[in-house]
XYZ file of C-alpha atoms in Angstrom:
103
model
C -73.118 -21.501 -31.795
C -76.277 -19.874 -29.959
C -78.155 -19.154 -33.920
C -77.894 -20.256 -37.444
C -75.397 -18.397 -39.717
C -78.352 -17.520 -41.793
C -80.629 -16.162 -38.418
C -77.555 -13.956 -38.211
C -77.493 -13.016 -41.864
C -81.402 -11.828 -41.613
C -80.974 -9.770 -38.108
C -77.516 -8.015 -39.803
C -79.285 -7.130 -42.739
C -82.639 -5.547 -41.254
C -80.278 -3.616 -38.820
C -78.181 -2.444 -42.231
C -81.528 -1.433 -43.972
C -83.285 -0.313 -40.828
C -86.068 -2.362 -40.604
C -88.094 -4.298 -37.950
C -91.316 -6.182 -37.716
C -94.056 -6.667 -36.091
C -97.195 -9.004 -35.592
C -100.726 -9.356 -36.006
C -102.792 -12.258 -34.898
C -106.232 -13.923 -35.503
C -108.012 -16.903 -35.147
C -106.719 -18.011 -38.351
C -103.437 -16.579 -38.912
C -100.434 -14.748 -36.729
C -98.422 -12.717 -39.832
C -95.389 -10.446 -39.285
C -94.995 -7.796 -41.702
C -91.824 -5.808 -42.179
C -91.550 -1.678 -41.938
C -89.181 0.685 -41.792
C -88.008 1.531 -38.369
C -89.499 4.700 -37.489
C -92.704 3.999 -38.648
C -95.737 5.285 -36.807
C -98.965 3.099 -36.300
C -100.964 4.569 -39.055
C -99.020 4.089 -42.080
C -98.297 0.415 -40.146
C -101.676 -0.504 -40.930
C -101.284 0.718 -44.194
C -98.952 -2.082 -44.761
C -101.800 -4.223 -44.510
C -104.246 -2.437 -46.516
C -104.497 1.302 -47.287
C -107.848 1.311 -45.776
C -106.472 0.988 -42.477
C -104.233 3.422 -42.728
C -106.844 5.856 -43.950
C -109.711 5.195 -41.145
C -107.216 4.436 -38.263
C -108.655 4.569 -34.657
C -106.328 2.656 -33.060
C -103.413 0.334 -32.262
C -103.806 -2.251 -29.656
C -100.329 -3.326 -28.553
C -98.618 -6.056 -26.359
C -94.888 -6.317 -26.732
C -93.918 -10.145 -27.304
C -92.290 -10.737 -24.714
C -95.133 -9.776 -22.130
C -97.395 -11.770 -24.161
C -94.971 -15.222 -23.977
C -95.120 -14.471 -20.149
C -98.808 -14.446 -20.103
C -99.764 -16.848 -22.507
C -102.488 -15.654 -24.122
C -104.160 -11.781 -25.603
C -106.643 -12.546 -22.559
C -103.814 -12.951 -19.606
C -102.445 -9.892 -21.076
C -105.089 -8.179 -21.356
C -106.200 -8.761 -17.536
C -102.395 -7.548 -16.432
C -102.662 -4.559 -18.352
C -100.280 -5.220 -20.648
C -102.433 -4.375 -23.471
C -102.490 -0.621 -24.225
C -103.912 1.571 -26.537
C -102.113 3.844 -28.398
C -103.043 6.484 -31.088
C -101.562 7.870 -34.470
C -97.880 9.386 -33.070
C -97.185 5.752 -31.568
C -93.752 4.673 -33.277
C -93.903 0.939 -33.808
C -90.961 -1.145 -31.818
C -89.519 -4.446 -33.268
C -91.749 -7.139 -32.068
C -94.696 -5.856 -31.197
C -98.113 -7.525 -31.517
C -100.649 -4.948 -32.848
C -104.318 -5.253 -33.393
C -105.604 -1.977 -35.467
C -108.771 -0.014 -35.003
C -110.122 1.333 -38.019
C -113.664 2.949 -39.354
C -113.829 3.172 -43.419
């Protein structure tokens, strides 16, 4: 068996309810936080706070799998994996986002 009955359990059910995640990263935490899928980059942030979502710039995004091949936000970042995207971006499953925002 490849995963854990209960790994199989959680991916089943977030399909069922339609939701994915996706990451953000610091110096003194990496957090996934869970959204409906569908969800554009604004009200994203707003899962973190509702200040984000409110003064949103931003999204800075690196899928995860470009950022295990690189290593590290800075590898990615000199590939040009790192792009910016605005408020229609639709979050994907797994994505690493760092969010602009001016309050």
């Amino acid at each position: 068996m490849a995963e854990s009955g209960l790994d199989r359990l959680v991916k089943a059910s977030y399909t069922l309810l339609g939701l994915i995640s996706y990451l953000t990263s610091g110096e003194d935490e990496c957090r996934a936080w869970t959204i409906t899928k569908g969800t554009k980059a604004p009200q994203a942030a707003g899962k973190i706070h509702s200040d984000f979502e409110r003064g949103f710039i931003r999204a800075e995004v690196v899928s995860y799998e470009d950022l295990m091949a690189c290593g590290t936000m800075a590898a990615a970042r000199e590939k040009g994996l790192i792009r910016s995207e605005g408020k229609e971006y639709v979050v994907q499953d797994g994505d690493i986002i760092l969010f602009r925002f001016n309050v």
